[in-house]
Amino acid sequence: MPNQNTALDHVFHALADPTRRAVLHRLVRGPTSVSDLAKPFKMALPSFLQHLQVLEDSGLIRTKKTGRVRTCRFEPKKLATAEQWIAHRRALWQGHLDRLGSYLDELQAQEKSDGESGG
Amino acid sequence: MPNQNTALDHVFHALADPTRRAVLHRLVRGPTSVSDLAKPFKMALPSFLQHLQVLEDSGLIRTKKTGRVRTCRFEPKKLATAEQWIAHRRALWQGHLDRLGSYLDELQAQEKSDGESGG
């Protein structure tokens, strides 16, 4: 799945930065103008805009210019893709633990039955 | 939360690469030796070991040497932290959609009542 892989590369890369995560945290509560978004961050606007670009390239946000105001909004689809990737691996891990537990139960039952027949 | 932030930086960075995700996908099904892990990847061993180092630095895996064999195993805690971060933002987004829906319902009810009193 090269396309899926590339999408996940971009999404996880976008999430790997505290500024970009803070922007997402703001945008999941509703669309915001770039200038309002930038206010809480002590960084030069060009640096901030680069972070927005990474988020937009990953598909996690969209921006739209209306007159002189550029507004950013959250796009849920790509974040869901990342969440599903993680959830699937957690399910596989749970399956591994379950199999390990069953195997251990079998071993213990076997030992008990061996002990009973032996004593 | 600077520590939490740094941990998430490392975890999401580790997930932002198809080789590292493939390694995790293998390890959630059980511990594996480094040599078995490396086999499916068409890359030089030093490059592969760098990927393992990134995964280990992020806390997503642990490695242990027994005799001449180094074994890798998945560590679920940090992946859970990443999943929780995403799930929390999804919940906030759902809250935003719910509020938007309620507001729209109110507007429509208001318009209907205005229409009825007007006609």
mmCIF file of C-alpha atoms in Angstrom:
data_model
loop_
_atom_site.group_PDB
_atom_site.id
_atom_site.type_symbol
_atom_site.label_atom_id
_atom_site.label_comp_id
_atom_site.label_asym_id
_atom_site.label_seq_id
_atom_site.Cartn_x
_atom_site.Cartn_y
_atom_site.Cartn_z
ATOM 1 C CA MET A 1 0.000 0.000 0.000
ATOM 2 C CA PRO A 2 2.447 2.722 -1.093
ATOM 3 C CA ASN A 3 -0.189 5.494 -1.113
ATOM 4 C CA GLN A 4 -1.528 4.557 2.287
ATOM 5 C CA ASN A 5 2.063 4.336 3.511
ATOM 6 C CA THR A 6 2.913 7.798 2.212
ATOM 7 C CA ALA A 7 -0.241 9.259 3.744
ATOM 8 C CA LEU A 8 0.642 7.754 7.126
ATOM 9 C CA ASP A 9 4.234 9.013 6.804
ATOM 10 C CA HIS A 10 2.925 12.553 6.358
ATOM 11 C CA VAL A 11 0.293 12.346 9.071
ATOM 12 C CA PHE A 12 2.608 10.890 11.716
ATOM 13 C CA HIS A 13 5.349 13.355 10.726
ATOM 14 C CA ALA A 14 2.863 16.216 11.119
ATOM 15 C CA LEU A 15 1.899 14.921 14.577
ATOM 16 C CA ALA A 16 5.545 14.663 15.712
ATOM 17 C CA ASP A 17 5.816 18.321 16.705
ATOM 18 C CA PRO A 18 4.326 20.110 19.747
ATOM 19 C CA THR A 19 3.397 23.281 17.830
ATOM 20 C CA ARG A 20 1.538 21.323 15.170
ATOM 21 C CA ARG A 21 -0.239 19.219 17.805
ATOM 22 C CA ALA A 22 -1.234 22.434 19.641
ATOM 23 C CA VAL A 23 -2.664 23.836 16.386
ATOM 24 C CA LEU A 24 -4.707 20.674 15.865
ATOM 25 C CA HIS A 25 -5.857 20.807 19.478
ATOM 26 C CA ARG A 26 -7.206 24.300 18.786
ATOM 27 C CA LEU A 27 -8.790 23.426 15.441
ATOM 28 C CA VAL A 28 -10.751 20.405 16.665
ATOM 29 C CA ARG A 29 -12.794 22.961 18.618
ATOM 30 C CA GLY A 30 -13.669 24.870 15.453
ATOM 31 C CA PRO A 31 -12.183 26.772 12.481
ATOM 32 C CA THR A 32 -9.846 29.662 13.314
ATOM 33 C CA SER A 33 -8.081 32.405 11.380
ATOM 34 C CA VAL A 34 -4.318 32.030 10.899
ATOM 35 C CA SER A 35 -3.661 35.211 12.891
ATOM 36 C CA ASP A 36 -5.700 33.974 15.888
ATOM 37 C CA LEU A 37 -4.047 30.564 15.641
ATOM 38 C CA ALA A 38 -0.562 32.116 15.622
ATOM 39 C CA LYS A 39 -1.103 34.373 18.670
ATOM 40 C CA PRO A 40 -0.271 31.918 21.493
ATOM 41 C CA PHE A 41 2.997 30.837 19.858
ATOM 42 C CA LYS A 42 6.228 32.688 20.516
ATOM 43 C CA MET A 43 7.621 32.198 17.047
ATOM 44 C CA ALA A 44 8.102 34.226 13.877
ATOM 45 C CA LEU A 45 5.116 34.088 11.532
ATOM 46 C CA PRO A 46 7.075 32.435 8.671
ATOM 47 C CA SER A 47 8.062 29.558 10.993
ATOM 48 C CA PHE A 48 4.469 29.223 12.121
ATOM 49 C CA LEU A 49 3.258 29.217 8.508
ATOM 50 C CA GLN A 50 5.698 26.389 7.742
ATOM 51 C CA HIS A 51 4.050 24.319 10.472
ATOM 52 C CA LEU A 52 0.640 25.045 8.951
ATOM 53 C CA GLN A 53 1.996 23.970 5.566
ATOM 54 C CA VAL A 54 3.147 20.617 6.985
ATOM 55 C CA LEU A 55 -0.310 20.126 8.512
ATOM 56 C CA GLU A 56 -2.012 21.042 5.257
ATOM 57 C CA ASP A 57 0.285 18.781 3.188
ATOM 58 C CA SER A 58 -0.596 15.890 5.482
ATOM 59 C CA GLY A 59 -4.316 16.494 4.932
ATOM 60 C CA LEU A 60 -4.968 17.080 8.658
ATOM 61 C CA ILE A 61 -6.135 20.652 8.036
ATOM 62 C CA ARG A 62 -7.422 22.782 5.167
ATOM 63 C CA THR A 63 -7.007 26.509 4.740
ATOM 64 C CA LYS A 64 -9.199 28.888 2.772
ATOM 65 C CA LYS A 65 -8.730 32.572 2.063
ATOM 66 C CA THR A 66 -11.797 34.836 2.179
ATOM 67 C CA GLY A 67 -10.917 38.450 1.477
ATOM 68 C CA ARG A 68 -7.846 39.176 3.602
ATOM 69 C CA VAL A 69 -8.487 36.464 6.174
ATOM 70 C CA ARG A 70 -7.115 32.942 5.845
ATOM 71 C CA THR A 71 -9.100 30.440 7.910
ATOM 72 C CA CYS A 72 -7.881 26.979 8.957
ATOM 73 C CA ARG A 73 -10.084 24.037 9.674
ATOM 74 C CA PHE A 74 -9.527 20.524 10.888
ATOM 75 C CA GLU A 75 -10.070 17.607 8.493
ATOM 76 C CA PRO A 76 -10.891 14.440 10.448
ATOM 77 C CA LYS A 77 -10.254 11.778 7.799
ATOM 78 C CA LYS A 78 -6.463 11.522 7.982
ATOM 79 C CA LEU A 79 -6.387 11.572 11.778
ATOM 80 C CA ALA A 80 -8.869 8.680 11.692
ATOM 81 C CA THR A 81 -6.501 6.779 9.362
ATOM 82 C CA ALA A 82 -3.670 7.191 11.885
ATOM 83 C CA GLU A 83 -5.914 6.160 14.776
ATOM 84 C CA GLN A 84 -7.048 3.063 12.875
ATOM 85 C CA TRP A 85 -3.467 2.072 12.118
ATOM 86 C CA ILE A 86 -2.634 2.188 15.838
ATOM 87 C CA ALA A 87 -5.882 0.485 16.914
ATOM 88 C CA HIS A 88 -5.251 -2.409 14.509
ATOM 89 C CA ARG A 89 -1.763 -3.008 15.991
ATOM 90 C CA ARG A 90 -3.205 -2.830 19.502
ATOM 91 C CA ALA A 91 -5.753 -5.500 18.490
ATOM 92 C CA LEU A 92 -2.963 -7.709 17.089
ATOM 93 C CA TRP A 93 -1.011 -7.229 20.328
ATOM 94 C CA GLN A 94 -4.101 -8.170 22.349
ATOM 95 C CA GLY A 95 -4.437 -11.305 20.206
ATOM 96 C CA HIS A 96 -0.812 -12.176 20.982
ATOM 97 C CA LEU A 97 -1.431 -11.741 24.737
ATOM 98 C CA ASP A 98 -4.596 -13.861 24.530
ATOM 99 C CA ARG A 99 -2.765 -16.689 22.748
ATOM 100 C CA LEU A 100 0.040 -16.482 25.303
ATOM 101 C CA GLY A 101 -2.517 -16.659 28.132
ATOM 102 C CA SER A 102 -4.230 -19.720 26.608
ATOM 103 C CA TYR A 103 -0.870 -21.435 26.145
ATOM 104 C CA LEU A 104 0.056 -20.732 29.785
ATOM 105 C CA ASP A 105 -3.318 -22.116 30.962
ATOM 106 C CA GLU A 106 -2.695 -25.284 28.939
ATOM 107 C CA LEU A 107 0.784 -25.685 30.417
ATOM 108 C CA GLN A 108 -0.531 -25.240 33.958
ATOM 109 C CA ALA A 109 -3.403 -27.684 33.372
ATOM 110 C CA GLN A 110 -0.903 -30.172 31.949
ATOM 111 C CA GLU A 111 1.433 -29.760 34.952
ATOM 112 C CA LYS A 112 -1.460 -30.193 37.352
ATOM 113 C CA SER A 113 -2.672 -33.341 35.587
ATOM 114 C CA ASP A 114 0.924 -34.677 35.459
ATOM 115 C CA GLY A 115 1.291 -33.952 39.199
ATOM 116 C CA GLU A 116 -1.976 -35.712 40.024
ATOM 117 C CA SER A 117 -1.217 -38.805 37.968
ATOM 118 C CA GLY A 118 2.347 -38.852 39.358
ATOM 119 C CA GLY A 119 1.336 -38.493 43.063
ATOM 120 C CA MET B 1 3.620 18.978 29.755
ATOM 121 C CA PRO B 2 7.135 19.120 28.281
ATOM 122 C CA ASN B 3 7.914 15.447 29.065
ATOM 123 C CA GLN B 4 4.662 14.207 27.625
ATOM 124 C CA ASN B 5 5.276 16.433 24.592
ATOM 125 C CA THR B 6 8.763 15.044 24.034
ATOM 126 C CA ALA B 7 7.510 11.474 24.385
ATOM 127 C CA LEU B 8 4.794 12.109 21.775
ATOM 128 C CA ASP B 9 7.358 13.792 19.479
ATOM 129 C CA HIS B 10 9.480 10.630 19.575
ATOM 130 C CA VAL B 11 6.584 8.208 19.216
ATOM 131 C CA PHE B 12 4.970 9.993 16.261
ATOM 132 C CA HIS B 13 8.388 10.478 14.640
ATOM 133 C CA ALA B 14 9.049 6.741 15.021
ATOM 134 C CA LEU B 15 5.683 5.960 13.402
ATOM 135 C CA ALA B 16 6.346 8.287 10.444
ATOM 136 C CA ASP B 17 8.333 5.705 8.490
ATOM 137 C CA PRO B 18 7.081 2.607 6.618
ATOM 138 C CA THR B 19 10.008 0.393 7.698
ATOM 139 C CA ARG B 20 9.513 1.218 11.354
ATOM 140 C CA ARG B 21 5.751 0.676 11.074
ATOM 141 C CA ALA B 22 6.400 -2.690 9.393
ATOM 142 C CA VAL B 23 8.736 -3.671 12.265
ATOM 143 C CA LEU B 24 6.042 -2.770 14.797
ATOM 144 C CA HIS B 25 3.465 -4.677 12.764
ATOM 145 C CA ARG B 26 5.679 -7.762 13.089
ATOM 146 C CA LEU B 27 6.454 -7.283 16.793
ATOM 147 C CA VAL B 28 2.837 -6.920 17.938
ATOM 148 C CA ARG B 29 2.535 -10.591 16.975
ATOM 149 C CA GLY B 30 5.369 -11.559 19.315
ATOM 150 C CA PRO B 31 9.077 -10.991 20.066
ATOM 151 C CA THR B 32 11.518 -11.600 17.199
ATOM 152 C CA SER B 33 15.290 -11.700 16.781
ATOM 153 C CA VAL B 34 16.899 -8.759 14.980
ATOM 154 C CA SER B 35 18.136 -11.035 12.188
ATOM 155 C CA ASP B 36 14.633 -12.449 11.541
ATOM 156 C CA LEU B 37 13.168 -8.943 11.701
ATOM 157 C CA ALA B 38 15.689 -7.633 9.175
ATOM 158 C CA LYS B 39 15.142 -10.411 6.582
ATOM 159 C CA PRO B 40 12.120 -8.997 4.687
ATOM 160 C CA PHE B 41 13.742 -5.574 4.242
ATOM 161 C CA LYS B 42 15.929 -4.803 1.269
ATOM 162 C CA MET B 43 18.297 -2.539 3.129
ATOM 163 C CA ALA B 44 21.796 -2.670 4.610
ATOM 164 C CA LEU B 45 21.876 -3.929 8.192
ATOM 165 C CA PRO B 46 23.306 -0.649 9.608
ATOM 166 C CA SER B 47 20.360 1.284 8.125
ATOM 167 C CA PHE B 48 17.942 -1.251 9.557
ATOM 168 C CA LEU B 49 19.615 -1.024 12.969
ATOM 169 C CA GLN B 50 19.185 2.754 12.881
ATOM 170 C CA HIS B 51 15.442 2.253 12.444
ATOM 171 C CA LEU B 52 15.416 -0.108 15.429
ATOM 172 C CA GLN B 53 17.313 2.520 17.434
ATOM 173 C CA VAL B 54 14.666 5.151 16.650
ATOM 174 C CA LEU B 55 11.958 2.705 17.737
ATOM 175 C CA GLU B 56 13.833 1.871 20.931
ATOM 176 C CA ASP B 57 14.508 5.559 21.724
ATOM 177 C CA SER B 58 10.781 6.252 21.389
ATOM 178 C CA GLY B 59 9.982 3.479 23.876
ATOM 179 C CA LEU B 60 7.845 1.573 21.336
ATOM 180 C CA ILE B 61 10.159 -1.459 21.476
ATOM 181 C CA ARG B 62 12.790 -2.939 23.753
ATOM 182 C CA THR B 63 15.756 -5.060 22.748
ATOM 183 C CA LYS B 64 17.637 -7.583 24.847
ATOM 184 C CA LYS B 65 20.763 -9.552 24.044
ATOM 185 C CA THR B 66 20.947 -13.176 25.161
ATOM 186 C CA GLY B 67 24.195 -14.826 24.109
ATOM 187 C CA ARG B 68 24.688 -13.848 20.449
ATOM 188 C CA VAL B 69 21.024 -13.201 19.722
ATOM 189 C CA ARG B 70 19.394 -9.794 20.147
ATOM 190 C CA THR B 71 15.624 -10.041 20.539
ATOM 191 C CA CYS B 72 13.157 -7.186 20.019
ATOM 192 C CA ARG B 73 9.806 -6.912 21.662
ATOM 193 C CA PHE B 74 6.927 -4.495 21.427
ATOM 194 C CA GLU B 75 6.180 -2.203 24.396
ATOM 195 C CA PRO B 76 2.496 -1.194 24.358
ATOM 196 C CA LYS B 77 2.553 1.816 26.709
ATOM 197 C CA LYS B 78 3.861 4.501 24.347
ATOM 198 C CA LEU B 79 1.637 3.421 21.474
ATOM 199 C CA ALA B 80 -1.310 3.727 23.877
ATOM 200 C CA THR B 81 -0.203 7.293 24.720
ATOM 201 C CA ALA B 82 -0.255 8.195 21.018
ATOM 202 C CA GLU B 83 -3.642 6.533 20.519
ATOM 203 C CA GLN B 84 -5.070 8.421 23.511
ATOM 204 C CA TRP B 85 -3.778 11.735 22.191
ATOM 205 C CA ILE B 86 -5.600 11.150 18.902
ATOM 206 C CA ALA B 87 -8.774 9.793 20.555
ATOM 207 C CA HIS B 88 -9.008 12.860 22.792
ATOM 208 C CA ARG B 89 -8.860 15.206 19.764
ATOM 209 C CA ARG B 90 -11.469 13.094 17.983
ATOM 210 C CA ALA B 91 -13.733 13.477 21.047
ATOM 211 C CA LEU B 92 -13.218 17.262 21.038
ATOM 212 C CA TRP B 93 -14.039 17.326 17.315
ATOM 213 C CA GLN B 94 -17.194 15.294 17.950
ATOM 214 C CA GLY B 95 -18.146 17.815 20.667
ATOM 215 C CA HIS B 96 -17.683 20.624 18.132
ATOM 216 C CA LEU B 97 -19.918 18.825 15.597
ATOM 217 C CA ASP B 98 -22.560 18.190 18.277
ATOM 218 C CA ARG B 99 -22.627 21.854 19.318
ATOM 219 C CA LEU B 100 -22.847 22.874 15.663
ATOM 220 C CA GLY B 101 -25.761 20.452 15.178
ATOM 221 C CA SER B 102 -27.610 21.812 18.229
ATOM 222 C CA TYR B 103 -27.091 25.371 17.032
ATOM 223 C CA LEU B 104 -28.429 24.479 13.585
ATOM 224 C CA ASP B 105 -31.481 22.799 15.148
ATOM 225 C CA GLU B 106 -32.137 25.938 17.199
ATOM 226 C CA LEU B 107 -31.835 28.151 14.111
ATOM 227 C CA GLN B 108 -34.241 25.948 12.149
ATOM 228 C CA ALA B 109 -36.738 25.835 15.042
ATOM 229 C CA GLN B 110 -36.506 29.624 15.307
ATOM 230 C CA GLU B 111 -37.061 30.059 11.556
ATOM 231 C CA LYS B 112 -40.062 27.732 11.650
ATOM 232 C CA SER B 113 -41.578 29.561 14.624
ATOM 233 C CA ASP B 114 -40.906 32.936 12.930
ATOM 234 C CA GLY B 115 -42.514 31.624 9.738
ATOM 235 C CA GLU B 116 -45.586 30.378 11.618
ATOM 236 C CA SER B 117 -46.087 33.593 13.575
ATOM 237 C CA GLY B 118 -45.452 35.630 10.414
ATOM 238 C CA GLY B 119 -47.863 33.641 8.167
#
